[in-house]
Each structure stands twice: as structure tokens, then as C-alpha cells.
Amino acid sequence: MDTLIMVGQLLLGLSILVGLHELGHLLTAKMFGMRVEKFSIGFPPKIAGFQWGETEYSIGAIPLGGFVKISGMVDESMDSDQMAGEPQPWEFRSKPAWQRLIVMLGGIFVNVVTGIVIFVILVYNNGETYFSRDQVVENGIVALEIGESIGLKTGDKILDINGEPYQSINDLTSGSALLSENGYYTVDRGGEIIKVDIPRGFINSFNSQEAMSSFVNIRYPFELKVIDEGGAADKAGITTEDKILSVNGQPIAYFDELQSVLANNKSQETDFELLTSSKDTIHTMVAVSEQGMIGIAVDPIIDMVQRKYGFAESIKKGTTKAFTVVIMNARAMGKMFTGEVSTKNVSGPIGMAKIYGDTWNWGKFWTITGLISMILAFMNLLPIPALDGGHVIFLLYEMISGRAPSDRFLENSQKVGMVILLALMVFAIGNDVLKLFTGEG
């Protein structure tokens, strides 16, 4: 069932985005009087479809893409017979270059608008919920495995990123932080201000959801919420009205301190100093289990910041979020060529499905779909033949030089582009399979 949910979300998200992308091409083509022969979500073989006017609308059995076939255009169909005839007024090749350019940008434009609209609506409906910089500075962090690997320590108070203040704890692992040149965190460590460098290629450490949660957490004070009946704490007389002051003489202010001292005293009797509801200070001995547990559950005494935005603010914030995705992907791709960002981060359909996750959460679904929409726009703009960006480059050349590339050149370029795209797809799927076998991602 978990796998079905992941696959279902991926197929729904891609179907929406591919359908809208191809709709952008279809509408702009029809706007300029071009004949659109086919509109397909998914690649052949066709599993369903209908004819409406001059256009056949269909759904293909291979759901990872789609296409629009416009008469008189050199595309992945490689319809050389049609191109051999005399140009007709309704054909793509008969229209002015500027009209053809708009048609080729139509899908990209729609994906950008879709991404912006999704983020604007999410920001307007949900606002933002986060631990703020002020809360991080007040309480400090818990440095986990990845955080400790670069020199962060539990109790550190992170003041800024690359000398600039930040808004939330999530910004510590944002693309702008991890992809920055000579990046660093400024840290208050027990009153001493130090710099903790962000290593080159550090973003490669965040290759999965599990890795993202292994960097840092905020420290938080706590109160006792549940005492397991018959557990060690219950047997020692601890109640939810008590406050833990120290364990074996070690002061306890934050939950991570309690976890640490229990982990260091597994299978031992420990001295708990408690402040009771009557404001009395008492001591009691508690037997810690082999797992470092005493049978309690706690509530954090810290509230996340909840910020709501008006519609005008949401437009600005949502648009910024959308274009940040494009900027970060462009920077990451550039760093792949230098070797700073590992190509292992390239994911195919399996990786994308895992990002959606095995639980159906509409907020998360639309967030990821918005991200993919912006990435799809960026990827389609790359100057690779067979992608929209390749067509754009040839059209710009025609508009500047006054000479259109020959149909033969375009056909050969299309073949080269298809080989490149297939190779990239094989590489991405290979990455997915490798991660499955190695347990990464």
C-alpha cells in the first residue's frame, strides 16, 4: 500500500504538470492558427483517447511525460514525410519565427505560472510554521550526526549564515546556505563567537529525508506529559506534576540533556532531583532500562512561530519561493560540472516517488508538485535538442541571422537530443536503483 501511495502521488503530480505544460504549447499554437494533430499525456502505446476537431486527445501507457504534435514541426515523431511536402499555411514552419518562439515557450510559461500559483496559494492558506532565529539563539541547538561532522556542538547558538541573519532553523539547510561559496555559520559557543565552515560539497550529505533530519534540532525545555504505569518513573513515585531538576547531580534544563544522561546510565540506578507541585525539592532513585528509558513522555515547552500572510504578501512570498527553486537548481547543476555537487543527487521516477512519501498529505503533495513544476520549466529551457530550450536556441539563431537551420539539420539535432535525454533518463533511473540496493536516499 505504501508503494501504491508513492506511485499514485507521482503519477498524479506528473500528469497534472505534463498536461498543463503541453496545454501551453497547444493553446499558443492554436492561437496563431497552427494545426495541432495530437495532444497526449503519457507516451504511446495509447490506452484511451478521443478526437475533437482537428486534434486527437489521448492518454499514453508510459506516464512519465507527454507531447503535442504540431503540423510542420520537426519533433520527436520524426515525421519526415510531412516535412518533405510544400509548407502549408497552417503549419508550424510557415509561421513567423516570433510566433514559433512563443509556442515553444508556452509550456515553460505555463509551468512557471503553475509553480507560482501553487506556492502563492500554499503561503496564503497555510502561512509558515517554524522555529525562529531568536528561539535558536535563546535555546541553542542539538547537534546531530551530520551537524557534528562539520564541527557544530550541542548547545551552540547559531547567530547567522555567511554573516547574514536568517529567519528560521530551516534556513540552516537551505540551498542558498549549502551551495554558497566559502560558506560558514557564526556560532556563540558558551560566550565565545566562532565560525563553523560549511565544507565544499556539504550539500551531498543531505541526500535523503533521513539525512535532512540528522543535522540539527532546536534545544527545548520540557515538562512531563505521561508516566507509564508500572514503569521505572512510576515506581519511583514521579508524577506529571514534578519537574526534573537534575540527574546524578547533573542539572537538567533541556530534554536532550535528560536523554544524554540516561543514555550514559543504562541499566543503572540514578538519582533524580525533582521539584514537586508543592515546590518541595526531593530526591528519588530511578532504575534506567537497558535502552536508556524510564517510562515517560514529555511535552516541549516551546511554541513554533506561526505566521500568516495577506494575499498581496502571499503573492510576493510565493513567487520568491518558486523562483528560488529555479535559482538553486541552476546553481546545483553548475556545481555538478565542477564536481562539488555529486551526480548521485540526480533522481529519476523512483527517487521522485520517494520524495512524495508513503502517506497522502495534500499540503506536502502540492508543495512537491510546485517544486517539480518549477524544475520542469528549468529543465525544459536547457539548450538540448528535443527539449523546448533546444528549439528556442534554433529559433533565436534564425531571428538573429535571418536564416533558418535546414530541416535535415533539425532532424539530426532532434535525434542527438533524444539520445542525450534517454542517456540522462537511464542515468537517473540507475541512480535510483543503486540507492535502493545501497540503502541511500
Coordinates of C-alpha atoms in Angstrom, one line a residue:
M1 CA 0.0 0.0 0.0
D2 CA 2.9 2.4 0.8
T3 CA 4.3 1.9 -2.6
L4 CA 1.0 2.4 -4.3
I5 CA 0.6 5.7 -2.5
M6 CA 4.0 6.9 -3.6
V7 CA 3.4 5.9 -7.2
G8 CA -0.1 7.3 -7.1
Q9 CA 1.1 10.7 -6.0
L10 CA 3.9 10.7 -8.5
L11 CA 1.6 9.9 -11.4
L12 CA -1.0 12.4 -10.4
G13 CA 1.6 15.2 -9.9
L14 CA 3.3 14.4 -13.2
S15 CA 0.0 14.1 -15.1
I16 CA -1.1 17.5 -13.9
L17 CA 2.2 19.2 -14.7
V18 CA 2.8 17.5 -18.1
G19 CA -0.8 18.1 -19.1
L20 CA -0.5 21.8 -18.3
H21 CA 2.9 22.0 -20.0
E22 CA 1.6 20.5 -23.2
L23 CA -1.6 22.6 -22.9
G24 CA 0.6 25.7 -23.0
H25 CA 2.0 24.5 -26.4
L26 CA -1.4 23.6 -27.7
L27 CA -3.1 26.9 -26.8
T28 CA -0.3 29.1 -28.2
A29 CA -0.2 27.0 -31.4
K30 CA -3.9 27.3 -32.0
M31 CA -3.8 31.0 -31.1
F32 CA -1.5 31.5 -34.2
G33 CA -3.6 29.3 -36.4
M34 CA -1.3 26.2 -36.3
R35 CA -2.8 22.8 -36.7
V36 CA -2.3 20.6 -33.6
E37 CA -2.7 16.9 -34.7
K38 CA -2.1 15.2 -31.3
F39 CA -2.2 16.1 -27.6
S40 CA -1.0 13.3 -25.3
I41 CA -0.4 12.9 -21.6
G42 CA 2.0 10.0 -21.4
F43 CA 3.8 8.3 -24.3
P44 CA 2.5 5.5 -26.6
P45 CA 1.0 3.0 -26.8
K46 CA -2.3 4.9 -26.4
I47 CA -4.7 3.4 -23.9
A48 CA -7.5 5.9 -24.3
G49 CA -8.4 8.9 -26.4
F50 CA -10.9 10.9 -28.5
Q51 CA -11.0 13.2 -31.5
W52 CA -12.1 16.8 -31.1
G53 CA -11.9 18.9 -34.2
E54 CA -8.5 18.6 -35.8
T55 CA -6.8 17.3 -32.6
E56 CA -6.6 13.8 -31.2
Y57 CA -6.5 13.9 -27.4
S58 CA -5.1 10.8 -25.7
I59 CA -3.5 9.2 -22.6
G60 CA -0.4 7.0 -23.2
A61 CA 0.6 3.9 -21.3
I62 CA 4.0 5.3 -20.4
P63 CA 3.1 8.1 -17.9
L64 CA 6.5 9.9 -17.5
G65 CA 5.9 12.6 -20.0
G66 CA 3.7 13.7 -22.9
F67 CA 3.8 15.6 -26.2
V68 CA 1.9 17.8 -28.6
K69 CA 2.3 17.1 -32.3
I70 CA 2.1 20.3 -34.3
S71 CA 1.9 20.1 -38.1
G72 CA 5.1 21.1 -39.9
M73 CA 7.3 20.9 -36.9
V74 CA 10.5 18.8 -36.6
D75 CA 9.9 17.0 -33.3
E76 CA 10.3 13.6 -31.6
S77 CA 7.8 12.0 -34.1
M78 CA 10.5 12.3 -36.9
D79 CA 7.7 12.7 -39.4
S80 CA 10.0 13.4 -42.4
D81 CA 7.3 12.6 -45.0
Q82 CA 5.2 15.6 -43.9
M83 CA 8.3 17.8 -43.9
A84 CA 9.1 16.8 -47.5
G85 CA 6.0 18.4 -48.8
E86 CA 5.3 22.1 -49.5
P87 CA 4.8 24.2 -46.4
Q88 CA 1.1 24.8 -45.7
P89 CA -0.4 28.0 -44.1
W90 CA -1.4 26.1 -41.0
E91 CA 2.0 24.5 -40.4
F92 CA 4.4 25.5 -37.7
R93 CA 7.2 26.0 -40.2
S94 CA 5.1 28.5 -42.2
K95 CA 4.6 30.9 -39.3
P96 CA 6.9 33.8 -38.4
A97 CA 9.8 32.9 -36.1
W98 CA 8.5 35.1 -33.2
Q99 CA 5.2 33.1 -33.2
R100 CA 7.1 29.8 -33.2
L101 CA 9.2 31.1 -30.4
I102 CA 6.1 31.9 -28.3
V103 CA 4.7 28.4 -29.0
M104 CA 7.9 26.7 -27.8
L105 CA 8.0 28.9 -24.7
G106 CA 4.3 28.2 -24.0
G107 CA 4.8 25.1 -22.0
I108 CA 7.6 26.6 -19.9
F109 CA 5.5 29.7 -19.2
V110 CA 2.5 27.6 -18.0
N111 CA 4.8 25.5 -15.7
V112 CA 6.3 28.7 -14.2
V113 CA 2.8 30.2 -13.7
T114 CA 1.6 26.8 -12.2
G115 CA 4.5 26.7 -9.8
I116 CA 3.9 30.3 -8.7
V117 CA 0.2 29.8 -8.2
I118 CA 0.8 26.7 -6.1
F119 CA 3.2 28.4 -3.8
V120 CA 1.1 31.6 -3.5
I121 CA -1.9 29.5 -2.5
L122 CA 0.1 27.4 0.0
V123 CA 1.5 30.5 1.6
Y124 CA -1.8 32.2 1.7
N125 CA -3.7 29.2 3.1
N126 CA -1.0 27.8 5.5
G127 CA 1.4 30.7 6.2
E128 CA 4.6 29.5 7.7
T129 CA 5.4 27.5 10.9
Y130 CA 9.0 27.4 12.1
F131 CA 11.4 27.8 15.0
S132 CA 12.8 31.3 14.6
R133 CA 16.4 32.5 14.8
D134 CA 15.6 34.2 18.1
Q135 CA 14.4 30.8 19.5
V136 CA 17.6 29.2 18.2
V137 CA 19.8 31.9 19.8
E138 CA 17.9 31.7 23.1
N139 CA 17.9 27.9 23.4
G140 CA 20.7 26.7 21.2
I141 CA 20.8 23.6 19.0
V142 CA 21.2 19.8 19.4
A143 CA 23.9 18.9 17.0
L144 CA 23.2 15.5 15.4
E145 CA 25.5 13.3 13.3
I146 CA 25.8 15.5 10.2
G147 CA 26.0 18.7 12.3
E148 CA 28.8 17.2 14.4
S149 CA 30.7 16.2 11.3
I150 CA 31.4 19.8 10.4
G151 CA 32.1 20.9 14.0
L152 CA 28.8 22.0 15.4
K153 CA 28.2 21.1 19.0
T154 CA 25.1 20.7 21.1
G155 CA 24.4 24.0 22.9
D156 CA 25.7 26.1 20.1
K157 CA 23.7 29.2 19.3
I158 CA 23.8 29.9 15.5
L159 CA 23.8 33.6 15.0
D160 CA 23.9 34.0 11.2
I161 CA 24.7 32.3 7.9
N162 CA 27.5 33.8 5.9
G163 CA 27.4 36.9 8.0
E164 CA 23.7 37.4 7.3
P165 CA 20.8 36.9 9.7
Y166 CA 18.3 34.2 8.9
Q167 CA 14.6 33.7 9.7
S168 CA 14.1 30.1 10.7
I169 CA 16.0 27.0 11.6
N170 CA 15.1 25.6 8.2
D171 CA 17.3 28.2 6.6
L172 CA 20.3 26.5 8.0
T173 CA 19.9 23.7 5.4
S174 CA 18.6 25.9 2.6
G175 CA 20.1 25.7 -0.8
S176 CA 21.5 29.3 -0.5
A177 CA 23.4 28.2 2.6
L178 CA 24.6 24.8 1.4
L179 CA 25.6 26.0 -2.1
S180 CA 27.3 29.2 -1.0
E181 CA 31.0 29.8 -1.8
N182 CA 33.1 29.7 1.4
G183 CA 30.0 29.4 3.5
Y184 CA 30.0 29.5 7.3
Y185 CA 27.8 29.6 10.3
T186 CA 28.6 32.2 13.0
V187 CA 28.2 30.5 16.4
D188 CA 28.0 31.6 20.0
R189 CA 29.6 28.7 22.0
G190 CA 29.5 29.4 25.7
G191 CA 30.0 33.2 25.1
E192 CA 32.8 32.7 22.5
I193 CA 32.0 33.7 18.9
I194 CA 33.4 31.3 16.4
K195 CA 33.0 30.4 12.7
V196 CA 32.0 26.9 11.6
D197 CA 32.8 26.5 8.0
I198 CA 30.3 24.8 5.6
P199 CA 32.6 22.4 3.7
R200 CA 32.7 22.3 -0.1
G201 CA 30.1 19.8 -1.3
F202 CA 28.4 19.6 2.0
I203 CA 25.0 19.5 0.2
N204 CA 25.9 15.9 -0.8
S205 CA 25.3 14.9 2.8
F206 CA 21.6 15.8 2.5
N207 CA 20.6 13.1 0.0
S208 CA 17.6 11.8 1.8
Q209 CA 14.8 12.8 4.3
E210 CA 16.6 10.8 7.0
A211 CA 19.8 12.8 6.3
M212 CA 17.9 16.1 6.5
S213 CA 16.7 15.2 10.0
S214 CA 20.3 14.3 11.1
F215 CA 21.7 17.8 11.0
V216 CA 20.5 19.9 14.0
N217 CA 17.4 20.3 16.1
I218 CA 16.4 23.1 18.4
R219 CA 17.0 22.5 22.1
Y220 CA 13.8 22.8 24.2
P221 CA 12.9 22.8 27.9
F222 CA 10.2 20.2 28.7
E223 CA 7.5 19.1 31.1
L224 CA 6.4 15.6 32.0
K225 CA 3.3 14.6 30.0
V226 CA 2.8 10.9 30.6
I227 CA 4.2 8.5 33.2
D228 CA 3.9 4.9 32.1
E229 CA 2.0 2.8 34.6
G230 CA 4.4 0.3 36.2
G231 CA 7.4 1.9 34.5
A232 CA 10.6 2.9 36.3
A233 CA 9.5 6.5 36.8
D234 CA 6.1 5.4 38.1
K235 CA 7.7 3.0 40.6
A236 CA 10.0 5.8 41.8
G237 CA 7.0 8.0 42.6
I238 CA 7.5 10.6 39.8
T239 CA 4.3 12.3 38.6
T240 CA 3.5 14.6 35.7
E241 CA 3.3 17.5 38.2
D242 CA 7.0 17.1 39.0
K243 CA 9.9 18.9 37.3
I244 CA 13.2 17.2 36.8
L245 CA 16.0 19.5 38.2
S246 CA 19.0 17.1 37.9
V247 CA 20.1 13.5 37.4
N248 CA 23.1 12.2 39.3
G249 CA 23.9 15.8 40.1
Q250 CA 23.9 17.0 36.5
P251 CA 21.5 19.9 36.0
I252 CA 18.7 19.2 33.5
A253 CA 17.2 22.2 31.6
Y254 CA 16.7 20.7 28.2
F255 CA 15.3 17.3 27.0
D256 CA 18.5 16.4 25.1
E257 CA 20.4 16.7 28.4
L258 CA 18.0 14.2 30.0
Q259 CA 18.4 11.9 27.0
S260 CA 22.1 12.1 27.2
V261 CA 22.4 11.3 30.9
L262 CA 20.0 8.4 30.6
A263 CA 22.0 7.0 27.7
N264 CA 25.2 7.2 29.8
N265 CA 23.5 5.4 32.7
K266 CA 21.8 2.4 31.1
S267 CA 20.9 -0.4 33.5
Q268 CA 21.8 1.7 36.5
E269 CA 20.1 3.3 39.4
T270 CA 20.1 7.1 39.0
D271 CA 19.4 9.9 41.5
F272 CA 16.6 12.2 40.3
E273 CA 16.3 15.6 41.9
L274 CA 12.6 16.8 41.5
L275 CA 10.7 20.0 42.1
T276 CA 7.2 18.9 43.2
S277 CA 3.9 20.7 42.7
S278 CA 4.1 21.9 46.3
K279 CA 7.5 23.5 45.5
D280 CA 9.4 21.0 47.6
T281 CA 12.8 19.6 46.3
I282 CA 13.1 15.8 46.7
H283 CA 15.4 13.1 45.6
T284 CA 14.3 9.6 44.3
M285 CA 16.2 6.7 42.8
V286 CA 15.1 5.6 39.3
A287 CA 16.2 2.4 37.5
V288 CA 17.2 3.2 33.9
S289 CA 16.5 0.4 31.4
E290 CA 19.0 -1.2 29.1
Q291 CA 17.6 1.1 26.3
G292 CA 18.1 4.2 28.4
M293 CA 14.4 4.6 29.2
I294 CA 12.5 5.3 32.4
G295 CA 8.9 5.2 31.0
I296 CA 8.0 8.8 30.4
A297 CA 6.7 11.0 27.6
V298 CA 7.3 14.8 27.6
D299 CA 5.9 18.0 26.1
P300 CA 8.3 20.6 24.7
I301 CA 7.9 24.0 26.5
I302 CA 8.4 26.0 23.3
D303 CA 6.0 27.1 20.6
M304 CA 6.8 27.3 16.9
V305 CA 6.3 30.7 15.3
Q306 CA 3.1 30.7 13.2
R307 CA 3.0 33.4 10.6
K308 CA 0.1 34.3 8.4
Y309 CA 0.3 36.4 5.2
G310 CA -2.2 38.6 3.4
F311 CA -2.9 38.0 -0.3
A312 CA -0.5 40.6 -1.5
E313 CA 2.2 39.3 0.8
S314 CA 1.5 35.8 -0.3
I315 CA 2.0 36.7 -4.0
K316 CA 5.4 38.2 -3.2
K317 CA 6.4 35.3 -0.8
G318 CA 5.1 32.6 -3.1
T319 CA 6.8 34.0 -6.2
T320 CA 10.1 34.3 -4.3
K321 CA 9.8 30.7 -3.2
A322 CA 9.1 29.5 -6.7
F323 CA 12.0 31.2 -8.3
T324 CA 14.3 30.3 -5.5
V325 CA 13.8 26.7 -6.6
V326 CA 15.0 27.5 -10.2
I327 CA 18.0 29.5 -8.9
M328 CA 19.1 26.8 -6.5
N329 CA 18.7 24.1 -9.2
A330 CA 20.8 26.2 -11.7
R331 CA 23.5 26.6 -9.1
A332 CA 23.5 23.0 -8.2
M333 CA 23.7 21.9 -11.8
G334 CA 26.7 24.3 -12.3
K335 CA 28.4 22.8 -9.3
M336 CA 27.9 19.3 -10.7
F337 CA 30.2 20.2 -13.6
T338 CA 32.9 21.2 -11.1
G339 CA 32.4 18.1 -9.0
E340 CA 31.3 19.9 -5.9
V341 CA 27.7 18.5 -6.1
S342 CA 27.6 14.8 -6.7
T343 CA 25.7 13.4 -9.7
K344 CA 24.3 10.9 -7.3
N345 CA 21.8 13.6 -6.3
V346 CA 20.2 13.2 -9.7
S347 CA 16.9 11.3 -9.2
G348 CA 14.6 9.5 -11.6
P349 CA 11.0 8.4 -11.1
I350 CA 11.7 6.2 -8.1
G351 CA 13.5 9.0 -6.3
M352 CA 10.7 11.4 -7.1
A353 CA 8.1 8.9 -5.8
K354 CA 10.1 8.6 -2.5
I355 CA 10.1 12.4 -2.1
Y356 CA 6.3 12.4 -2.3
G357 CA 6.4 9.8 0.5
D358 CA 4.2 6.9 1.5
T359 CA 1.4 9.0 3.2
W360 CA -1.0 11.1 1.3
N361 CA -0.8 14.6 2.6
W362 CA -2.3 17.2 0.3
G363 CA -0.1 20.1 1.7
K364 CA 3.1 18.1 1.0
F365 CA 1.7 16.9 -2.3
W366 CA 1.1 20.4 -3.6
T367 CA 4.4 21.6 -2.2
I368 CA 6.4 18.9 -4.1
T369 CA 4.3 19.4 -7.2
G370 CA 5.0 23.1 -7.1
L371 CA 8.7 22.3 -6.8
I372 CA 8.6 19.9 -9.7
S373 CA 6.7 22.4 -11.8
M374 CA 9.5 24.9 -11.5
I375 CA 12.2 22.3 -12.0
L376 CA 10.3 21.1 -15.1
A377 CA 10.3 24.6 -16.5
F378 CA 14.0 25.0 -15.8
M379 CA 14.9 21.6 -17.3
N380 CA 12.9 22.2 -20.5
L381 CA 14.7 25.5 -21.0
L382 CA 18.0 23.8 -21.2
P383 CA 19.5 24.2 -24.7
I384 CA 19.3 20.5 -25.6
P385 CA 17.8 19.5 -28.9
A386 CA 14.4 17.7 -28.4
L387 CA 13.7 20.0 -25.4
D388 CA 11.9 23.3 -25.7
G389 CA 15.2 25.0 -24.9
G390 CA 16.8 23.5 -28.0
H391 CA 14.1 24.7 -30.3
V392 CA 14.3 28.1 -28.6
I393 CA 18.1 28.3 -29.4
F394 CA 17.5 27.4 -33.1
L395 CA 14.7 30.0 -33.4
L396 CA 16.8 32.7 -31.8
Y397 CA 19.5 31.9 -34.3
E398 CA 17.0 32.2 -37.1
M399 CA 15.7 35.5 -35.8
I400 CA 19.2 37.0 -35.4
S401 CA 20.8 35.6 -38.6
G402 CA 17.7 35.7 -40.8
R403 CA 18.4 32.1 -41.9
A404 CA 16.6 29.1 -40.6
P405 CA 18.5 25.8 -40.0
S406 CA 17.7 23.2 -42.6
D407 CA 15.1 20.5 -41.9
R408 CA 17.9 17.9 -42.1
F409 CA 19.9 19.7 -39.5
L410 CA 16.9 19.9 -37.2
E411 CA 16.1 16.2 -37.7
N412 CA 19.6 15.2 -36.9
S413 CA 19.7 17.5 -33.9
Q414 CA 16.5 16.0 -32.7
K415 CA 18.0 12.5 -32.9
V416 CA 21.1 13.7 -30.9
G417 CA 18.8 15.3 -28.3
M418 CA 16.7 12.2 -27.9
V419 CA 19.9 10.1 -27.3
I420 CA 21.0 12.6 -24.7
L421 CA 17.6 12.6 -23.0
L422 CA 17.5 8.8 -23.0
A423 CA 21.0 8.6 -21.6
L424 CA 20.0 11.1 -18.8
M425 CA 16.9 9.0 -18.0
V426 CA 18.9 5.8 -17.9
F427 CA 21.5 7.5 -15.6
A428 CA 18.8 8.9 -13.3
I429 CA 17.0 5.5 -13.0
G430 CA 20.3 3.8 -12.5
N431 CA 20.9 6.2 -9.6
D432 CA 17.5 5.3 -8.1
V433 CA 18.2 1.6 -8.4
L434 CA 21.7 2.0 -6.9
K435 CA 20.2 3.8 -3.9
L436 CA 17.7 1.1 -3.4
F437 CA 20.4 -1.5 -3.2
T438 CA 22.8 0.6 -1.0
G439 CA 20.1 1.9 1.2
E440 CA 20.8 5.5 0.4
G441 CA 18.1 8.1 -0.2

